[in-house]
PDB file of C-alpha atoms in Angstrom:
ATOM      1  CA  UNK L1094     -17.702 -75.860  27.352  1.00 38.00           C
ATOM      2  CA  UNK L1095     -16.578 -77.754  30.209  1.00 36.00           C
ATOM      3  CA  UNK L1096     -15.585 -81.649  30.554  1.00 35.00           C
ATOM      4  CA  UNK L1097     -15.949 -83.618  33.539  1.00 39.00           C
ATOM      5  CA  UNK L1098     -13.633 -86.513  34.642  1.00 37.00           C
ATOM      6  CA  UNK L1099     -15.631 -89.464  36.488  1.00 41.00           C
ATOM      7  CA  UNK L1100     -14.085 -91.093  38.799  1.00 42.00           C
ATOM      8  CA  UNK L1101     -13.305 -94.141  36.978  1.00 46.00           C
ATOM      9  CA  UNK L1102     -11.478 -92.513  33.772  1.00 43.00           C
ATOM     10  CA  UNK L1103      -8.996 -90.466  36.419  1.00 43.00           C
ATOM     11  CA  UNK L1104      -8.446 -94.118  38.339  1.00 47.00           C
ATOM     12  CA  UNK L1105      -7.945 -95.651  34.936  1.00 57.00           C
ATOM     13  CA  UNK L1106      -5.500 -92.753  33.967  1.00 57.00           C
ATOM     14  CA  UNK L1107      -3.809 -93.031  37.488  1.00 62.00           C
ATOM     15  CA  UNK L1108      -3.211 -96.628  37.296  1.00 68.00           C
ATOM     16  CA  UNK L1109      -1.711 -96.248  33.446  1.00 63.00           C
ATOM     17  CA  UNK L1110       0.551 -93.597  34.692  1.00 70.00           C
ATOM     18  CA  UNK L1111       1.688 -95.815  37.674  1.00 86.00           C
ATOM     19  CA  UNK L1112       2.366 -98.582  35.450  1.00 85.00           C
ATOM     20  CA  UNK L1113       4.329 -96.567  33.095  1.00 89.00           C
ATOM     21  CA  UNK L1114       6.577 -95.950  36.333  1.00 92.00           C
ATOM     22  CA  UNK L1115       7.151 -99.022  37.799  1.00 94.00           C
ATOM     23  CA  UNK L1116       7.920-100.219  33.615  1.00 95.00           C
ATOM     24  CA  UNK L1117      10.500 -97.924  33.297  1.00 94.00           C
ATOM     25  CA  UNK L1118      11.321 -98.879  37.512  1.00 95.00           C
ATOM     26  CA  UNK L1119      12.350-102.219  36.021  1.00 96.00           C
ATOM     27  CA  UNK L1120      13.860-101.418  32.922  1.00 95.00           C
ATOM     28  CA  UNK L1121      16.584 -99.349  35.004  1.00 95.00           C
ATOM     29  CA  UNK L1122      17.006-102.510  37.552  1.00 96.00           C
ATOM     30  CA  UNK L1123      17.307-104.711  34.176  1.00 96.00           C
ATOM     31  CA  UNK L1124      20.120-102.116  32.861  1.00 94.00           C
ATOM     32  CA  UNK L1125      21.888-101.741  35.905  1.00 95.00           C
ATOM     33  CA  UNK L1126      22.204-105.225  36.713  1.00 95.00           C
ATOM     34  CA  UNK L1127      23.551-106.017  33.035  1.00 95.00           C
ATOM     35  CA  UNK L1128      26.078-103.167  33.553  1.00 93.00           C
ATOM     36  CA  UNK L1129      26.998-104.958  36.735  1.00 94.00           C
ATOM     37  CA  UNK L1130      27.518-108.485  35.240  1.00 94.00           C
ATOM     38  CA  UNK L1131      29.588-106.696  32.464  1.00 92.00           C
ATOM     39  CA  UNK L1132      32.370-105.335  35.021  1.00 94.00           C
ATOM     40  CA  UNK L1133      31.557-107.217  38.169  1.00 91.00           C
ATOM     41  CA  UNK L1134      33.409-109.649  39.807  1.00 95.00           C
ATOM     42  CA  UNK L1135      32.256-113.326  40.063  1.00 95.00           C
ATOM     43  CA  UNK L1136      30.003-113.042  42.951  1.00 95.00           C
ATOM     44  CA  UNK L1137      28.880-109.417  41.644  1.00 95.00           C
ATOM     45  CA  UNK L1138      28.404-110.957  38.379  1.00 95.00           C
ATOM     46  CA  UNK L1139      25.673-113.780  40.481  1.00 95.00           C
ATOM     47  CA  UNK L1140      23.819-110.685  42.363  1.00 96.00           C
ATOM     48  CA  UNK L1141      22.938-109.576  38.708  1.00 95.00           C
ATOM     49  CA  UNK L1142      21.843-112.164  37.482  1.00 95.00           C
ATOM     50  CA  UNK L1143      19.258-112.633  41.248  1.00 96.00           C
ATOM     51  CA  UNK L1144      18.448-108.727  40.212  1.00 96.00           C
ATOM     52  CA  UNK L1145      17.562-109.164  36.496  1.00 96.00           C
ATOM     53  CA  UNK L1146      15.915-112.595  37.462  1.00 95.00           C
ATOM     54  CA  UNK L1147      13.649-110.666  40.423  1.00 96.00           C
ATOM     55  CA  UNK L1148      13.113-107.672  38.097  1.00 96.00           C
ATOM     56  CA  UNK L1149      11.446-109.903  35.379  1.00 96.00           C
ATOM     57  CA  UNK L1150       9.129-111.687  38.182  1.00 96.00           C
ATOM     58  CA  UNK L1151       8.242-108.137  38.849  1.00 96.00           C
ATOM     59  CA  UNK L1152       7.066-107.858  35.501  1.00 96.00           C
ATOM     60  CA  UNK L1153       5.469-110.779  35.411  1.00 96.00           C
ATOM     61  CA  UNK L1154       3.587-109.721  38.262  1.00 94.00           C
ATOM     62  CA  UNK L1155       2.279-106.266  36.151  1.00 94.00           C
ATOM     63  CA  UNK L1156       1.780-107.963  33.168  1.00 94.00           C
ATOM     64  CA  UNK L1157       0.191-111.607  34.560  1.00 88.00           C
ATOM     65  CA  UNK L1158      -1.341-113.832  33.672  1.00 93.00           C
ATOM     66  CA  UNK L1159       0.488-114.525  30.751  1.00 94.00           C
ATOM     67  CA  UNK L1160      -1.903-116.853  27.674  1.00 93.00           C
ATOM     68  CA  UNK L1161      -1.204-120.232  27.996  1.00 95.00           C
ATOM     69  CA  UNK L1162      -0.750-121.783  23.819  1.00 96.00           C
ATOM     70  CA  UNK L1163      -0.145-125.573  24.169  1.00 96.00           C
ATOM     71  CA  UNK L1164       3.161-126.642  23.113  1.00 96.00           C
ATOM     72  CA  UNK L1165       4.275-122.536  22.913  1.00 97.00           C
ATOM     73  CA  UNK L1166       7.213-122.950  25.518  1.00 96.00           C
ATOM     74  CA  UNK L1167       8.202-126.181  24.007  1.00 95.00           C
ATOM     75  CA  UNK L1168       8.506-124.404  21.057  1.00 96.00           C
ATOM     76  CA  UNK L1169      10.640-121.326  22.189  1.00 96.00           C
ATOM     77  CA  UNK L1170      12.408-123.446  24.865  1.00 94.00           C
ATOM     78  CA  UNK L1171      14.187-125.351  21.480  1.00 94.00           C
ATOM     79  CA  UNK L1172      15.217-121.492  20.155  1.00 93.00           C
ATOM     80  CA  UNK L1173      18.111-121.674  22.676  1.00 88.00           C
ATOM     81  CA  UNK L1174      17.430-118.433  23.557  1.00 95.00           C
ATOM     82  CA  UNK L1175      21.235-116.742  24.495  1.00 96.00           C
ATOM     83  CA  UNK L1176      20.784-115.338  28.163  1.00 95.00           C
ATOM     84  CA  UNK L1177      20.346-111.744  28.297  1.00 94.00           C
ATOM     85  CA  UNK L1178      23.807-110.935  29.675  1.00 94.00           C
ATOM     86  CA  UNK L1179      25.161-112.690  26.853  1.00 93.00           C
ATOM     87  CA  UNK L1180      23.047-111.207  24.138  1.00 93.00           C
ATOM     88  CA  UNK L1181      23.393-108.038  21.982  1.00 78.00           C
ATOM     89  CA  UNK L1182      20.587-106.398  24.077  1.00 88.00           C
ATOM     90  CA  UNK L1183      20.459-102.732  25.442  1.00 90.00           C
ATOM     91  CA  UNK L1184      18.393-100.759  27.653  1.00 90.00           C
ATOM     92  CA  UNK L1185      16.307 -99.154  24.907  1.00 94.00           C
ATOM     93  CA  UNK L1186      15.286-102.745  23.613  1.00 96.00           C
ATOM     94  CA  UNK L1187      14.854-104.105  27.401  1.00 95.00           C
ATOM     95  CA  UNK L1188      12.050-101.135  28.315  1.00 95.00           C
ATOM     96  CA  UNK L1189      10.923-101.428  24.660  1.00 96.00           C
ATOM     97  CA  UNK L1190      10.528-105.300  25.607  1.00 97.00           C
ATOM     98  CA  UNK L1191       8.856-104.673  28.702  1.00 97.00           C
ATOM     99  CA  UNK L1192       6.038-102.005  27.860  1.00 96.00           C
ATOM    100  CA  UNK L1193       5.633-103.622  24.679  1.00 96.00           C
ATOM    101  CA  UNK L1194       4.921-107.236  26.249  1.00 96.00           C
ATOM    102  CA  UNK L1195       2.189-104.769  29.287  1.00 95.00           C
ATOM    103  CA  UNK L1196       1.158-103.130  26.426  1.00 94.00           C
ATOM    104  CA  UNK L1197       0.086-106.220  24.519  1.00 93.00           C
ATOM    105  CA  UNK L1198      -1.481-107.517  27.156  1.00 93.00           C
ATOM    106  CA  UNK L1199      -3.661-104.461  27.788  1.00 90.00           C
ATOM    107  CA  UNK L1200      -4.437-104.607  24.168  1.00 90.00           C
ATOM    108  CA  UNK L1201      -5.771-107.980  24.585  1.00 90.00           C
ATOM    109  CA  UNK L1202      -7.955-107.451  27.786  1.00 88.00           C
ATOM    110  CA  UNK L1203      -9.358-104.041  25.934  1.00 86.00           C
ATOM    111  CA  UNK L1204      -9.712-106.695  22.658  1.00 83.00           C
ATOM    112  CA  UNK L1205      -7.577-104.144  20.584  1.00 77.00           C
ATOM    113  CA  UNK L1206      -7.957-106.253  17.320  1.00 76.00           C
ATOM    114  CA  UNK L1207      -6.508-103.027  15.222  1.00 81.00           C
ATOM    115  CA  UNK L1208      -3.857-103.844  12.726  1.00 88.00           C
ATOM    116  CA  UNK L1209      -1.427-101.480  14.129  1.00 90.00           C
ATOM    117  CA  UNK L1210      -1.513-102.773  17.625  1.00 87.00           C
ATOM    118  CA  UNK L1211      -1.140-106.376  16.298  1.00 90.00           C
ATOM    119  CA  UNK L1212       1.953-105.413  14.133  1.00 94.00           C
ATOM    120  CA  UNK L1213       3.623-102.882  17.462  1.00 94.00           C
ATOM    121  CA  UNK L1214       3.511-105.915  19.094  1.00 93.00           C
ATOM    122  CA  UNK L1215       4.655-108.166  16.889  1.00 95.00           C
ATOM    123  CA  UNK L1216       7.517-106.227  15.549  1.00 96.00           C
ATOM    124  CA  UNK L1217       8.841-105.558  19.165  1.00 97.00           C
ATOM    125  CA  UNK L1218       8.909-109.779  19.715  1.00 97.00           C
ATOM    126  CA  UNK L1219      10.976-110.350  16.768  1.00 97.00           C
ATOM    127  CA  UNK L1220      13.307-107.284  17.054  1.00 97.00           C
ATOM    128  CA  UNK L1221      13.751-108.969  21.220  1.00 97.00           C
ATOM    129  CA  UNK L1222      14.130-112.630  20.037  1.00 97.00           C
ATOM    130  CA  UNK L1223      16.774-111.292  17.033  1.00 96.00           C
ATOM    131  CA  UNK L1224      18.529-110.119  19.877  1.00 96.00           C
ATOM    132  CA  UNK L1225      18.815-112.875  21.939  1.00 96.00           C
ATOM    133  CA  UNK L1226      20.066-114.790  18.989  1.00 95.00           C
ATOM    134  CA  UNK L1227      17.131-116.441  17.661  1.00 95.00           C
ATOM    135  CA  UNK L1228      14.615-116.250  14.617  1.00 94.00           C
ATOM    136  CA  UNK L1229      11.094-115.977  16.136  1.00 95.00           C
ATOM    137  CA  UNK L1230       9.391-116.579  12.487  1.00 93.00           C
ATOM    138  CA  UNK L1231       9.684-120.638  12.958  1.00 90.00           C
ATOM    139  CA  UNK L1232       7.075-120.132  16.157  1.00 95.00           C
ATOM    140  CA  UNK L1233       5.314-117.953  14.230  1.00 96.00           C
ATOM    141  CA  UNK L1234       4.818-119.988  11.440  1.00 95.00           C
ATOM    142  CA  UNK L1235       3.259-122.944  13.898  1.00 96.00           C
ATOM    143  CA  UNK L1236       1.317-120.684  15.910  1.00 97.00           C
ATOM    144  CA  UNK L1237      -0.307-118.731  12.943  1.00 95.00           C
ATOM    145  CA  UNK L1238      -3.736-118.483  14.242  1.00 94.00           C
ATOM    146  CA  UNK L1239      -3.176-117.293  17.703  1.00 94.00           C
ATOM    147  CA  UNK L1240      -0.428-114.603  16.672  1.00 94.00           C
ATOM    148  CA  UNK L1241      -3.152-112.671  14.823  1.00 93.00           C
ATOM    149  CA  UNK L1242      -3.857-111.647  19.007  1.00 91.00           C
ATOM    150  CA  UNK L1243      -2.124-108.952  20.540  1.00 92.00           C
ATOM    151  CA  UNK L1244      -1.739-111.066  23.996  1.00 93.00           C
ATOM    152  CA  UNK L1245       0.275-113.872  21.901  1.00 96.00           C
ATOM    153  CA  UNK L1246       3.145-111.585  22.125  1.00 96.00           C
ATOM    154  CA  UNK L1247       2.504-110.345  25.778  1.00 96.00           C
ATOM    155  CA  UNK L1248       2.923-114.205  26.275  1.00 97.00           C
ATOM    156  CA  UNK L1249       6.204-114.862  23.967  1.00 97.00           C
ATOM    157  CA  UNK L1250       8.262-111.417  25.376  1.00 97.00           C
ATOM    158  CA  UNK L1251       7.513-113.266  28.676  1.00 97.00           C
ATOM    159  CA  UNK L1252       8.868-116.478  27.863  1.00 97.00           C
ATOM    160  CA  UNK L1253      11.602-115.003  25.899  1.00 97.00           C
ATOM    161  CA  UNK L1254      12.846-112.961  28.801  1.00 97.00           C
ATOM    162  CA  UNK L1255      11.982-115.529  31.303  1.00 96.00           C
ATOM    163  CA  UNK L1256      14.465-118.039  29.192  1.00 96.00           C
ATOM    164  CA  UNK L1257      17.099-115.712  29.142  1.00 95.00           C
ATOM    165  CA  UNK L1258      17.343-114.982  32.584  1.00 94.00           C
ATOM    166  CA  UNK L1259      17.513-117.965  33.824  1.00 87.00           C
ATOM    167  CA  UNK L1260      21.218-118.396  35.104  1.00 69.00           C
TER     168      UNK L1260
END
């Protein structure tokens, strides 16, 4: 018995397996630059924060567009979100964070609407939002309709690490 690969399951495969790279690309850029701002100097300490800042817009570009949920950022922007450099955060919750928020969105385009998917990615948002110092459950509660969707929490990682690493 043989199987045969088309064309289109190898370029899907391919362009998983590139993701997964440049994920874990800007997970080590996040990590390094937090280790930098931890023992840098002052202007060190301001190159960090440009590197974390231009490794989240790089997410944003693999992950984009994020949802839009009216009155969502209003919502997390009162949280007071602690900024990531400040925050108990490590690099196992950063590239947790970041696949997590891809993989949520993937789940959403492929309308995932398993259980487990649904509670992956919503386990991942609070665990990130504990960290930077804030209870996610109060958005939650609000927003009860559209965080039964995977891509709710694709859009909330964004904002949360968007928030926090804004210097």
């Amino acid at each position: 018995m043989s199987v045969e690969v088309t064309g289109n399951a190898l370029a899907d495969e391919n362009e998983y397996l590139e993701d997964e790279e440049r994920l874990l690309a800007i997970s080590y850029s996040i990590d390094v630059s937090l280790s930098l701002y931890t023992v840098g100097s002052e202007d060190e300490k301001v190159e960090a924060t440009k590197l974390i800042w231009a490794s989240i817009n790089d997410w944003l570009g693999l992950v984009g567009p994020l949802g839009y949920y009216e009155g969502l950022v209003d919502h997390v922007s009162k949280l007071d979100l602690k900024k990531m450099w400040d925050a108990n955060i490590d690099q196992e919750l950063v590239e947790e964070a970041l696949y997590a928020g891809w993989y949520c969105k993937r789940a959403e385009l492929l309308d995932l609407q398993d259980s487990e998917s649904l509670e992956y990615c919503r386990s991942v948002a609070l665990e990130l939002f504990k960290a930077l110092g804030s209870d996610l459950n109060q958005v939650l509660d609000v927003f009860r309709d559209e965080s039964e969707q995977p891509g709710f929490y694709s859009t909330l990682i964004g904002l949360a690490l968007v928030l926090s690493s804004n210097a």
